[in-house]
Amino acid sequence: MSQTRMKNFKHKGKDQEEMRRRRTEVTVELRKNKREDSLFKRRNVPSEVEPDEEEDTESRKQLLQQIEFISANILSETPATKLAAVRTARKLLSRTPLAPIDQLLQCGIVPELVNCLVRDDQSTLQYEACWALTNIASGTSEQTKAVIKCGAVPLLIKLLSSSAKHVAGQALWGLGNVIGDSAECRDYVISHGVIQPLLSSIRSDVSIDYLRNVSWVISNLCRYSNPSPPFHAVCELLPAVCHLILHPDTAVKADTCWAISYLTDSGNDQIQVVVDSGIVRHLVPLLEQDNLKILMPAIRAIGNIVTGTDEQTQVGTIVIGMQR
């Protein structure tokens, strides 16, 4: 198909601004449909924890007692006492939907939770502190920023290389929540060097749960188009994206497709990088998926690509034609 014919086919009666407006409308609709499938933030809540009903007077009294216990013991030099305080905080933060994040922030526990991250000699303490910080970062932007301001991000990145796999996994989860908060937080975490430790963790010996969290974090790193992720970060992430889209696990594949859809929603330059990576030929077959968790982001990504430049549209249509 000639470029002239392609242009007539794609842009007849439409200017670039109109095409962008229509793409934005589709994007908004797709985001409404996917909220249940691809959350920006995820709180780590044990399966045995049931949603709380309205708090009565007795439960509020118990909450105050627990917060007092945390405040009195989190600075303890006795390892068992300190661990008990951190674990109590973590359990409170795992409550749904009434986690007392603000009350605990007012107690000033975040700096001490961050201090626990350096205790390589106490992996259980590190794990509980990571878990508590993860759930704080799952809250509002102000709550997430409280975690950032206390210096948690560089320490969480370091813990990605921890020999204690449960600690590394929880640190990954915490970083995903910080990254998912906003473009500003995303770029802050990138500036502290998260990408290479993250990519180094994509190995055949990691658990599927860990790999699912990796793909989710990568999708958050690709999220937000105003501003887009730094170009160097996109180039570093794309080989991993090309690898993960071939993974058989539904959750891994779905989050990887969302990553591609975010990247291709950030302008023609990033669409071109995605096209140049060769990933389109792996993306198109997913349009025949019955699973909506994969199908929806795959449709969005292809839609973004074919509304790019004439050349990008041609690549998309050629690859689609070759798959039929």
PDB file of C-alpha atoms in Angstrom:
ATOM      1  CA  MET A   1       0.000   0.000   0.000  1.00  0.00           C
ATOM      2  CA  SER A   2       1.484   3.353  -1.044  1.00  0.00           C
ATOM      3  CA  GLN A   3       2.052   6.104   1.506  1.00  0.00           C
ATOM      4  CA  THR A   4      -0.381   8.369  -0.379  1.00  0.00           C
ATOM      5  CA  ARG A   5      -3.099   5.743  -0.287  1.00  0.00           C
ATOM      6  CA  MET A   6      -2.382   4.990   3.349  1.00  0.00           C
ATOM      7  CA  LYS A   7      -2.633   8.658   4.224  1.00  0.00           C
ATOM      8  CA  ASN A   8      -5.953   8.951   2.429  1.00  0.00           C
ATOM      9  CA  PHE A   9      -7.225   5.861   4.176  1.00  0.00           C
ATOM     10  CA  LYS A  10      -6.134   6.860   7.663  1.00  0.00           C
ATOM     11  CA  HIS A  11      -6.409  10.632   7.811  1.00  0.00           C
ATOM     12  CA  LYS A  12      -9.170  11.496   5.376  1.00  0.00           C
ATOM     13  CA  GLY A  13     -11.171  14.342   6.908  1.00  0.00           C
ATOM     14  CA  LYS A  14      -9.047  14.359  10.073  1.00  0.00           C
ATOM     15  CA  ASP A  15      -6.106  16.466  11.238  1.00  0.00           C
ATOM     16  CA  GLN A  16      -3.484  15.410  13.780  1.00  0.00           C
ATOM     17  CA  GLU A  17      -5.275  17.193  16.608  1.00  0.00           C
ATOM     18  CA  GLU A  18      -8.493  15.363  15.866  1.00  0.00           C
ATOM     19  CA  MET A  19      -6.670  12.038  15.797  1.00  0.00           C
ATOM     20  CA  ARG A  20      -5.086  12.807  19.162  1.00  0.00           C
ATOM     21  CA  ARG A  21      -8.479  13.802  20.604  1.00  0.00           C
ATOM     22  CA  ARG A  22     -10.082  10.566  19.465  1.00  0.00           C
ATOM     23  CA  ARG A  23      -7.195   8.515  20.828  1.00  0.00           C
ATOM     24  CA  THR A  24      -7.570  10.281  24.173  1.00  0.00           C
ATOM     25  CA  GLU A  25     -11.290   9.494  24.298  1.00  0.00           C
ATOM     26  CA  VAL A  26     -10.602   5.827  23.618  1.00  0.00           C
ATOM     27  CA  THR A  27      -7.860   5.854  26.238  1.00  0.00           C
ATOM     28  CA  VAL A  28     -10.209   7.244  28.885  1.00  0.00           C
ATOM     29  CA  GLU A  29     -12.793   4.587  28.138  1.00  0.00           C
ATOM     30  CA  LEU A  30     -10.241   1.792  28.252  1.00  0.00           C
ATOM     31  CA  ARG A  31      -8.877   3.051  31.558  1.00  0.00           C
ATOM     32  CA  LYS A  32     -12.374   2.942  33.012  1.00  0.00           C
ATOM     33  CA  ASN A  33     -12.697  -0.665  31.888  1.00  0.00           C
ATOM     34  CA  LYS A  34      -9.334  -1.812  33.198  1.00  0.00           C
ATOM     35  CA  ARG A  35      -9.256  -0.426  36.726  1.00  0.00           C
ATOM     36  CA  GLU A  36     -10.019  -3.838  38.176  1.00  0.00           C
ATOM     37  CA  ASP A  37      -7.275  -5.471  36.109  1.00  0.00           C
ATOM     38  CA  SER A  38      -4.252  -3.201  36.380  1.00  0.00           C
ATOM     39  CA  LEU A  39      -4.081  -1.226  39.604  1.00  0.00           C
ATOM     40  CA  PHE A  40      -1.639   1.631  40.001  1.00  0.00           C
ATOM     41  CA  LYS A  41      -1.038   0.614  43.616  1.00  0.00           C
ATOM     42  CA  ARG A  42      -1.565  -2.606  45.488  1.00  0.00           C
ATOM     43  CA  ARG A  43      -1.838  -3.051  49.238  1.00  0.00           C
ATOM     44  CA  ASN A  44      -0.395  -6.259  50.653  1.00  0.00           C
ATOM     45  CA  VAL A  45      -3.259  -7.698  52.671  1.00  0.00           C
ATOM     46  CA  PRO A  46      -3.098 -11.250  54.086  1.00  0.00           C
ATOM     47  CA  SER A  47      -5.851 -13.499  52.780  1.00  0.00           C
ATOM     48  CA  GLU A  48      -7.175 -14.123  56.271  1.00  0.00           C
ATOM     49  CA  VAL A  49      -7.836 -10.417  56.874  1.00  0.00           C
ATOM     50  CA  GLU A  50     -11.502  -9.588  56.431  1.00  0.00           C
ATOM     51  CA  PRO A  51     -12.803  -6.108  55.572  1.00  0.00           C
ATOM     52  CA  ASP A  52     -13.584  -4.154  58.716  1.00  0.00           C
ATOM     53  CA  GLU A  53     -17.103  -3.100  59.548  1.00  0.00           C
ATOM     54  CA  GLU A  54     -17.717   0.300  61.062  1.00  0.00           C
ATOM     55  CA  GLU A  55     -15.486   0.713  64.041  1.00  0.00           C
ATOM     56  CA  ASP A  56     -17.245   0.726  67.376  1.00  0.00           C
ATOM     57  CA  THR A  57     -16.036   2.336  70.586  1.00  0.00           C
ATOM     58  CA  GLU A  58     -14.220  -0.786  71.752  1.00  0.00           C
ATOM     59  CA  SER A  59     -12.307  -1.250  68.502  1.00  0.00           C
ATOM     60  CA  ARG A  60     -11.261   2.403  68.513  1.00  0.00           C
ATOM     61  CA  LYS A  61      -9.970   1.929  72.034  1.00  0.00           C
ATOM     62  CA  GLN A  62      -7.979  -1.111  70.925  1.00  0.00           C
ATOM     63  CA  LEU A  63      -6.565   0.872  68.006  1.00  0.00           C
ATOM     64  CA  LEU A  64      -5.350   3.625  70.322  1.00  0.00           C
ATOM     65  CA  GLN A  65      -3.736   1.029  72.588  1.00  0.00           C
ATOM     66  CA  GLN A  66      -1.945  -0.562  69.642  1.00  0.00           C
ATOM     67  CA  ILE A  67      -0.678   2.804  68.403  1.00  0.00           C
ATOM     68  CA  GLU A  68       0.567   3.609  71.914  1.00  0.00           C
ATOM     69  CA  PHE A  69       2.369   0.259  72.005  1.00  0.00           C
ATOM     70  CA  ILE A  70       4.029   1.014  68.674  1.00  0.00           C
ATOM     71  CA  SER A  71       5.098   4.498  69.748  1.00  0.00           C
ATOM     72  CA  ALA A  72       6.529   3.199  73.016  1.00  0.00           C
ATOM     73  CA  ASN A  73       8.481   0.284  71.567  1.00  0.00           C
ATOM     74  CA  ILE A  74       9.526   0.999  67.983  1.00  0.00           C
ATOM     75  CA  LEU A  75      12.731   2.708  69.202  1.00  0.00           C
ATOM     76  CA  SER A  76      13.600  -0.159  71.532  1.00  0.00           C
ATOM     77  CA  GLU A  77      17.122  -1.575  71.451  1.00  0.00           C
ATOM     78  CA  THR A  78      15.731  -5.016  72.249  1.00  0.00           C
ATOM     79  CA  PRO A  79      15.295  -6.851  68.918  1.00  0.00           C
ATOM     80  CA  ALA A  80      12.208  -8.825  69.945  1.00  0.00           C
ATOM     81  CA  THR A  81      10.455  -5.734  71.305  1.00  0.00           C
ATOM     82  CA  LYS A  82      11.263  -3.668  68.242  1.00  0.00           C
ATOM     83  CA  LEU A  83      10.070  -6.437  65.933  1.00  0.00           C
ATOM     84  CA  ALA A  84       6.799  -6.708  67.855  1.00  0.00           C
ATOM     85  CA  ALA A  85       6.197  -2.968  67.426  1.00  0.00           C
ATOM     86  CA  VAL A  86       6.964  -3.022  63.687  1.00  0.00           C
ATOM     87  CA  ARG A  87       4.814  -6.103  63.173  1.00  0.00           C
ATOM     88  CA  THR A  88       1.919  -4.486  65.026  1.00  0.00           C
ATOM     89  CA  ALA A  89       2.220  -1.464  62.740  1.00  0.00           C
ATOM     90  CA  ARG A  90       2.278  -3.703  59.689  1.00  0.00           C
ATOM     91  CA  LYS A  91      -0.851  -5.545  60.817  1.00  0.00           C
ATOM     92  CA  LEU A  92      -2.708  -2.280  61.381  1.00  0.00           C
ATOM     93  CA  LEU A  93      -1.667  -1.081  57.930  1.00  0.00           C
ATOM     94  CA  SER A  94      -2.988  -4.326  56.409  1.00  0.00           C
ATOM     95  CA  ARG A  95      -6.520  -3.638  57.580  1.00  0.00           C
ATOM     96  CA  THR A  96      -9.125  -2.954  54.892  1.00  0.00           C
ATOM     97  CA  PRO A  97     -10.553  -0.499  54.272  1.00  0.00           C
ATOM     98  CA  LEU A  98      -9.765   1.370  57.471  1.00  0.00           C
ATOM     99  CA  ALA A  99      -5.984   1.194  57.681  1.00  0.00           C
ATOM    100  CA  PRO A 100      -4.939   3.997  60.089  1.00  0.00           C
ATOM    101  CA  ILE A 101      -2.196   5.358  57.835  1.00  0.00           C
ATOM    102  CA  ASP A 102      -2.513   8.977  58.925  1.00  0.00           C
ATOM    103  CA  GLN A 103      -2.596   8.101  62.616  1.00  0.00           C
ATOM    104  CA  LEU A 104       0.618   6.124  62.283  1.00  0.00           C
ATOM    105  CA  LEU A 105       2.256   8.867  60.223  1.00  0.00           C
ATOM    106  CA  GLN A 106       1.445  11.318  63.002  1.00  0.00           C
ATOM    107  CA  CYS A 107       3.285   9.041  65.414  1.00  0.00           C
ATOM    108  CA  GLY A 108       6.426   9.521  63.342  1.00  0.00           C
ATOM    109  CA  ILE A 109       7.042   5.835  62.693  1.00  0.00           C
ATOM    110  CA  VAL A 110       8.126   6.143  59.049  1.00  0.00           C
ATOM    111  CA  PRO A 111      11.736   7.219  59.769  1.00  0.00           C
ATOM    112  CA  GLU A 112      12.163   4.256  62.100  1.00  0.00           C
ATOM    113  CA  LEU A 113      10.625   1.860  59.582  1.00  0.00           C
ATOM    114  CA  VAL A 114      13.144   3.162  57.043  1.00  0.00           C
ATOM    115  CA  ASN A 115      15.969   2.636  59.552  1.00  0.00           C
ATOM    116  CA  CYS A 116      14.907  -1.002  59.830  1.00  0.00           C
ATOM    117  CA  LEU A 117      15.621  -1.514  56.124  1.00  0.00           C
ATOM    118  CA  VAL A 118      19.387  -1.416  56.737  1.00  0.00           C
ATOM    119  CA  ARG A 119      19.299  -4.252  59.283  1.00  0.00           C
ATOM    120  CA  ASP A 120      20.709  -6.985  57.079  1.00  0.00           C
ATOM    121  CA  ASP A 121      21.293  -9.056  60.219  1.00  0.00           C
ATOM    122  CA  GLN A 122      17.529  -9.149  60.897  1.00  0.00           C
ATOM    123  CA  SER A 123      15.731 -10.156  57.719  1.00  0.00           C
ATOM    124  CA  THR A 124      12.391 -10.609  59.478  1.00  0.00           C
ATOM    125  CA  LEU A 125      12.559  -7.030  60.747  1.00  0.00           C
ATOM    126  CA  GLN A 126      13.458  -5.834  57.248  1.00  0.00           C
ATOM    127  CA  TYR A 127      10.548  -7.759  55.795  1.00  0.00           C
ATOM    128  CA  GLU A 128       7.988  -6.400  58.261  1.00  0.00           C
ATOM    129  CA  ALA A 129       9.270  -2.837  57.754  1.00  0.00           C
ATOM    130  CA  CYS A 130       9.142  -3.239  53.955  1.00  0.00           C
ATOM    131  CA  TRP A 131       5.595  -4.533  54.219  1.00  0.00           C
ATOM    132  CA  ALA A 132       4.498  -1.611  56.408  1.00  0.00           C
ATOM    133  CA  LEU A 133       6.096   0.928  54.054  1.00  0.00           C
ATOM    134  CA  THR A 134       4.493  -0.804  51.068  1.00  0.00           C
ATOM    135  CA  ASN A 135       1.050  -0.332  52.558  1.00  0.00           C
ATOM    136  CA  ILE A 136       1.718   3.291  53.503  1.00  0.00           C
ATOM    137  CA  ALA A 137       2.821   3.943  49.915  1.00  0.00           C
ATOM    138  CA  SER A 138      -0.414   2.351  48.677  1.00  0.00           C
ATOM    139  CA  GLY A 139      -2.345   5.300  50.071  1.00  0.00           C
ATOM    140  CA  THR A 140      -2.705   8.890  48.920  1.00  0.00           C
ATOM    141  CA  SER A 141       0.009  10.888  47.190  1.00  0.00           C
ATOM    142  CA  GLU A 142       0.811  12.662  50.454  1.00  0.00           C
ATOM    143  CA  GLN A 143       1.203   9.342  52.232  1.00  0.00           C
ATOM    144  CA  THR A 144       3.440   8.057  49.450  1.00  0.00           C
ATOM    145  CA  LYS A 145       5.563  11.204  49.638  1.00  0.00           C
ATOM    146  CA  ALA A 146       6.032  10.639  53.375  1.00  0.00           C
ATOM    147  CA  VAL A 147       7.778   7.377  52.495  1.00  0.00           C
ATOM    148  CA  ILE A 148       9.933   9.107  49.888  1.00  0.00           C
ATOM    149  CA  LYS A 149      10.919  12.005  52.147  1.00  0.00           C
ATOM    150  CA  CYS A 150      12.292   9.648  54.777  1.00  0.00           C
ATOM    151  CA  GLY A 151      14.763   8.141  52.300  1.00  0.00           C
ATOM    152  CA  ALA A 152      13.107   4.782  51.719  1.00  0.00           C
ATOM    153  CA  VAL A 153      13.581   4.587  47.939  1.00  0.00           C
ATOM    154  CA  PRO A 154      17.382   4.059  47.734  1.00  0.00           C
ATOM    155  CA  LEU A 155      17.195   1.435  50.494  1.00  0.00           C
ATOM    156  CA  LEU A 156      14.317  -0.408  48.845  1.00  0.00           C
ATOM    157  CA  ILE A 157      16.270  -0.470  45.579  1.00  0.00           C
ATOM    158  CA  LYS A 158      19.257  -1.940  47.412  1.00  0.00           C
ATOM    159  CA  LEU A 159      17.040  -4.634  48.918  1.00  0.00           C
ATOM    160  CA  LEU A 160      16.106  -5.859  45.426  1.00  0.00           C
ATOM    161  CA  SER A 161      19.453  -7.648  45.583  1.00  0.00           C
ATOM    162  CA  SER A 162      18.827  -9.112  49.049  1.00  0.00           C
ATOM    163  CA  SER A 163      19.640 -12.792  49.489  1.00  0.00           C
ATOM    164  CA  ALA A 164      16.393 -13.054  51.470  1.00  0.00           C
ATOM    165  CA  LYS A 165      13.902 -13.544  48.642  1.00  0.00           C
ATOM    166  CA  HIS A 166      10.879 -12.542  50.703  1.00  0.00           C
ATOM    167  CA  VAL A 167      12.589  -9.250  51.564  1.00  0.00           C
ATOM    168  CA  ALA A 168      13.496  -8.582  47.913  1.00  0.00           C
ATOM    169  CA  GLY A 169       9.933  -9.343  46.856  1.00  0.00           C
ATOM    170  CA  GLN A 170       8.414  -6.996  49.401  1.00  0.00           C
ATOM    171  CA  ALA A 171      10.882  -4.231  48.500  1.00  0.00           C
ATOM    172  CA  LEU A 172       9.835  -4.649  44.860  1.00  0.00           C
ATOM    173  CA  TRP A 173       6.187  -4.292  45.825  1.00  0.00           C
ATOM    174  CA  GLY A 174       6.914  -1.139  47.799  1.00  0.00           C
ATOM    175  CA  LEU A 175       8.785   0.434  44.897  1.00  0.00           C
ATOM    176  CA  GLY A 176       5.898  -0.418  42.580  1.00  0.00           C
ATOM    177  CA  ASN A 177       3.525   1.555  44.780  1.00  0.00           C
ATOM    178  CA  VAL A 178       5.834   4.569  44.878  1.00  0.00           C
ATOM    179  CA  ILE A 179       6.374   4.471  41.098  1.00  0.00           C
ATOM    180  CA  GLY A 180       2.644   4.107  40.462  1.00  0.00           C
ATOM    181  CA  ASP A 181       1.762   7.261  42.371  1.00  0.00           C
ATOM    182  CA  SER A 182       2.689   9.826  39.711  1.00  0.00           C
ATOM    183  CA  ALA A 183       5.088  10.699  36.901  1.00  0.00           C
ATOM    184  CA  GLU A 184       7.109  12.698  39.416  1.00  0.00           C
ATOM    185  CA  CYS A 185       7.514   9.711  41.732  1.00  0.00           C
ATOM    186  CA  ARG A 186       8.231   7.428  38.777  1.00  0.00           C
ATOM    187  CA  ASP A 187      11.068   9.664  37.588  1.00  0.00           C
ATOM    188  CA  TYR A 188      12.405  10.034  41.141  1.00  0.00           C
ATOM    189  CA  VAL A 189      12.730   6.269  41.505  1.00  0.00           C
ATOM    190  CA  ILE A 190      14.283   5.972  38.031  1.00  0.00           C
ATOM    191  CA  SER A 191      16.839   8.657  38.941  1.00  0.00           C
ATOM    192  CA  HIS A 192      17.962   6.491  41.854  1.00  0.00           C
ATOM    193  CA  GLY A 193      18.864   3.634  39.521  1.00  0.00           C
ATOM    194  CA  VAL A 194      16.002   1.176  39.896  1.00  0.00           C
ATOM    195  CA  ILE A 195      16.012  -0.203  36.364  1.00  0.00           C
ATOM    196  CA  GLN A 196      19.151  -2.334  36.285  1.00  0.00           C
ATOM    197  CA  PRO A 197      18.528  -4.082  39.644  1.00  0.00           C
ATOM    198  CA  LEU A 198      14.961  -4.668  38.521  1.00  0.00           C
ATOM    199  CA  LEU A 199      15.987  -6.167  35.192  1.00  0.00           C
ATOM    200  CA  SER A 200      18.653  -8.293  36.864  1.00  0.00           C
ATOM    201  CA  SER A 201      15.911  -9.992  38.853  1.00  0.00           C
ATOM    202  CA  ILE A 202      14.272 -11.424  35.724  1.00  0.00           C
ATOM    203  CA  ARG A 203      15.707 -14.927  35.961  1.00  0.00           C
ATOM    204  CA  SER A 204      14.425 -18.415  35.389  1.00  0.00           C
ATOM    205  CA  ASP A 205      14.794 -19.300  39.070  1.00  0.00           C
ATOM    206  CA  VAL A 206      12.501 -16.583  40.462  1.00  0.00           C
ATOM    207  CA  SER A 207       8.988 -17.458  41.583  1.00  0.00           C
ATOM    208  CA  ILE A 208       6.015 -16.673  39.388  1.00  0.00           C
ATOM    209  CA  ASP A 209       4.660 -14.321  42.065  1.00  0.00           C
ATOM    210  CA  TYR A 210       7.896 -12.340  41.977  1.00  0.00           C
ATOM    211  CA  LEU A 211       7.864 -12.215  38.174  1.00  0.00           C
ATOM    212  CA  ARG A 212       4.273 -10.984  38.214  1.00  0.00           C
ATOM    213  CA  ASN A 213       5.322  -8.134  40.472  1.00  0.00           C
ATOM    214  CA  VAL A 214       8.271  -7.367  38.177  1.00  0.00           C
ATOM    215  CA  SER A 215       5.963  -7.070  35.157  1.00  0.00           C
ATOM    216  CA  TRP A 216       3.579  -4.882  37.162  1.00  0.00           C
ATOM    217  CA  VAL A 217       6.423  -2.586  38.267  1.00  0.00           C
ATOM    218  CA  ILE A 218       7.648  -2.343  34.669  1.00  0.00           C
ATOM    219  CA  SER A 219       4.143  -1.333  33.578  1.00  0.00           C
ATOM    220  CA  ASN A 220       4.172   1.400  36.242  1.00  0.00           C
ATOM    221  CA  LEU A 221       7.564   2.588  35.001  1.00  0.00           C
ATOM    222  CA  CYS A 222       6.014   2.983  31.538  1.00  0.00           C
ATOM    223  CA  ARG A 223       2.883   4.675  32.858  1.00  0.00           C
ATOM    224  CA  TYR A 224       2.019   8.368  32.515  1.00  0.00           C
ATOM    225  CA  SER A 225       2.495  10.409  29.363  1.00  0.00           C
ATOM    226  CA  ASN A 226       2.704  13.927  30.807  1.00  0.00           C
ATOM    227  CA  PRO A 227       5.620  13.777  31.026  1.00  0.00           C
ATOM    228  CA  SER A 228       6.575  10.508  29.406  1.00  0.00           C
ATOM    229  CA  PRO A 229       9.171   8.250  31.012  1.00  0.00           C
ATOM    230  CA  PRO A 230      12.765   9.339  30.302  1.00  0.00           C
ATOM    231  CA  PHE A 231      13.851   8.121  26.876  1.00  0.00           C
ATOM    232  CA  HIS A 232      16.906   6.292  28.239  1.00  0.00           C
ATOM    233  CA  ALA A 233      14.642   4.405  30.659  1.00  0.00           C
ATOM    234  CA  VAL A 234      12.352   3.303  27.826  1.00  0.00           C
ATOM    235  CA  CYS A 235      15.341   2.002  25.870  1.00  0.00           C
ATOM    236  CA  GLU A 236      16.559   0.054  28.911  1.00  0.00           C
ATOM    237  CA  LEU A 237      13.147  -1.458  29.624  1.00  0.00           C
ATOM    238  CA  LEU A 238      12.154  -2.522  26.107  1.00  0.00           C
ATOM    239  CA  PRO A 239      14.329  -5.677  25.878  1.00  0.00           C
ATOM    240  CA  ALA A 240      12.714  -6.941  29.076  1.00  0.00           C
ATOM    241  CA  VAL A 241       9.267  -6.051  27.738  1.00  0.00           C
ATOM    242  CA  CYS A 242      10.025  -8.009  24.555  1.00  0.00           C
ATOM    243  CA  HIS A 243      11.048 -10.968  26.715  1.00  0.00           C
ATOM    244  CA  LEU A 244       8.105 -10.877  29.121  1.00  0.00           C
ATOM    245  CA  ILE A 245       5.414 -10.638  26.444  1.00  0.00           C
ATOM    246  CA  LEU A 246       6.329 -14.206  25.474  1.00  0.00           C
ATOM    247  CA  HIS A 247       5.789 -15.516  29.000  1.00  0.00           C
ATOM    248  CA  PRO A 248       2.865 -17.958  29.263  1.00  0.00           C
ATOM    249  CA  ASP A 249       1.498 -16.541  32.525  1.00  0.00           C
ATOM    250  CA  THR A 250      -1.635 -14.417  32.014  1.00  0.00           C
ATOM    251  CA  ALA A 251      -0.799 -11.785  34.642  1.00  0.00           C
ATOM    252  CA  VAL A 252       2.752 -11.334  33.351  1.00  0.00           C
ATOM    253  CA  LYS A 253       1.577 -11.051  29.762  1.00  0.00           C
ATOM    254  CA  ALA A 254      -1.286  -8.663  30.648  1.00  0.00           C
ATOM    255  CA  ASP A 255       0.916  -6.219  32.582  1.00  0.00           C
ATOM    256  CA  THR A 256       3.484  -6.367  29.796  1.00  0.00           C
ATOM    257  CA  CYS A 257       0.807  -5.441  27.282  1.00  0.00           C
ATOM    258  CA  TRP A 258      -0.217  -2.523  29.484  1.00  0.00           C
ATOM    259  CA  ALA A 259       3.418  -1.387  29.517  1.00  0.00           C
ATOM    260  CA  ILE A 260       3.421  -1.348  25.697  1.00  0.00           C
ATOM    261  CA  SER A 261       0.115   0.501  25.590  1.00  0.00           C
ATOM    262  CA  TYR A 262       1.467   3.193  27.929  1.00  0.00           C
ATOM    263  CA  LEU A 263       4.644   3.609  25.897  1.00  0.00           C
ATOM    264  CA  THR A 264       2.750   3.934  22.634  1.00  0.00           C
ATOM    265  CA  ASP A 265       0.481   6.568  24.161  1.00  0.00           C
ATOM    266  CA  SER A 266       3.389   8.979  24.658  1.00  0.00           C
ATOM    267  CA  GLY A 267       3.883  10.328  21.150  1.00  0.00           C
ATOM    268  CA  ASN A 268       5.342   9.185  17.859  1.00  0.00           C
ATOM    269  CA  ASP A 269       8.961   9.089  19.040  1.00  0.00           C
ATOM    270  CA  GLN A 270       8.181   6.448  21.642  1.00  0.00           C
ATOM    271  CA  ILE A 271       5.921   4.604  19.221  1.00  0.00           C
ATOM    272  CA  GLN A 272       8.908   4.392  16.878  1.00  0.00           C
ATOM    273  CA  VAL A 273      11.163   2.953  19.580  1.00  0.00           C
ATOM    274  CA  VAL A 274       8.524   0.310  20.300  1.00  0.00           C
ATOM    275  CA  VAL A 275       8.162  -0.488  16.583  1.00  0.00           C
ATOM    276  CA  ASP A 276      11.945  -0.694  16.169  1.00  0.00           C
ATOM    277  CA  SER A 277      12.142  -3.195  19.024  1.00  0.00           C
ATOM    278  CA  GLY A 278      10.239  -5.728  16.901  1.00  0.00           C
ATOM    279  CA  ILE A 279       7.632  -6.335  19.566  1.00  0.00           C
ATOM    280  CA  VAL A 280       4.664  -5.634  17.280  1.00  0.00           C
ATOM    281  CA  ARG A 281       4.879  -9.087  15.722  1.00  0.00           C
ATOM    282  CA  HIS A 282       4.414 -10.603  19.193  1.00  0.00           C
ATOM    283  CA  LEU A 283       1.629  -8.189  20.083  1.00  0.00           C
ATOM    284  CA  VAL A 284      -0.638  -8.759  17.077  1.00  0.00           C
ATOM    285  CA  PRO A 285      -1.379 -12.475  17.773  1.00  0.00           C
ATOM    286  CA  LEU A 286      -2.754 -11.432  21.159  1.00  0.00           C
ATOM    287  CA  LEU A 287      -5.658  -9.737  19.356  1.00  0.00           C
ATOM    288  CA  GLU A 288      -7.135 -13.240  19.027  1.00  0.00           C
ATOM    289  CA  GLN A 289      -7.046 -13.794  22.801  1.00  0.00           C
ATOM    290  CA  ASP A 290     -10.299 -14.606  24.571  1.00  0.00           C
ATOM    291  CA  ASN A 291      -8.909 -13.341  27.876  1.00  0.00           C
ATOM    292  CA  LEU A 292      -9.901  -9.678  28.222  1.00  0.00           C
ATOM    293  CA  LYS A 293      -7.057  -9.012  30.650  1.00  0.00           C
ATOM    294  CA  ILE A 294      -4.672  -9.506  27.731  1.00  0.00           C
ATOM    295  CA  LEU A 295      -6.933  -8.487  24.866  1.00  0.00           C
ATOM    296  CA  MET A 296      -7.812  -4.993  26.156  1.00  0.00           C
ATOM    297  CA  PRO A 297      -4.235  -3.655  26.502  1.00  0.00           C
ATOM    298  CA  ALA A 298      -3.204  -5.400  23.276  1.00  0.00           C
ATOM    299  CA  ILE A 299      -6.002  -3.618  21.373  1.00  0.00           C
ATOM    300  CA  ARG A 300      -5.053  -0.318  22.931  1.00  0.00           C
ATOM    301  CA  ALA A 301      -1.369  -0.720  22.063  1.00  0.00           C
ATOM    302  CA  ILE A 302      -2.068  -1.648  18.441  1.00  0.00           C
ATOM    303  CA  GLY A 303      -4.568   1.208  18.219  1.00  0.00           C
ATOM    304  CA  ASN A 304      -1.933   3.654  19.441  1.00  0.00           C
ATOM    305  CA  ILE A 305       0.600   2.396  16.906  1.00  0.00           C
ATOM    306  CA  VAL A 306      -1.694   2.637  13.875  1.00  0.00           C
ATOM    307  CA  THR A 307      -2.680   6.202  14.787  1.00  0.00           C
ATOM    308  CA  GLY A 308       0.964   7.290  14.700  1.00  0.00           C
ATOM    309  CA  THR A 309       2.828   8.376  11.590  1.00  0.00           C
ATOM    310  CA  ASP A 310       2.081   6.948   8.153  1.00  0.00           C
ATOM    311  CA  GLU A 311       5.114   4.687   8.407  1.00  0.00           C
ATOM    312  CA  GLN A 312       4.059   3.411  11.845  1.00  0.00           C
ATOM    313  CA  THR A 313       0.554   2.750  10.564  1.00  0.00           C
ATOM    314  CA  GLN A 314       2.012   0.834   7.642  1.00  0.00           C
ATOM    315  CA  VAL A 315       4.107  -1.346   9.952  1.00  0.00           C
ATOM    316  CA  GLY A 316       1.052  -2.111  12.055  1.00  0.00           C
ATOM    317  CA  THR A 317      -1.169  -2.981   9.111  1.00  0.00           C
ATOM    318  CA  ILE A 318       1.516  -5.084   7.431  1.00  0.00           C
ATOM    319  CA  VAL A 319       2.147  -7.123  10.580  1.00  0.00           C
ATOM    320  CA  ILE A 320      -1.586  -7.560  11.156  1.00  0.00           C
ATOM    321  CA  GLY A 321      -1.963  -8.730   7.563  1.00  0.00           C
ATOM    322  CA  MET A 322       0.901 -11.196   7.899  1.00  0.00           C
ATOM    323  CA  GLN A 323      -0.754 -12.806  10.954  1.00  0.00           C
ATOM    324  CA  ARG A 324      -3.927 -13.579   9.019  1.00  0.00           C
TER     325      ARG A 324
END
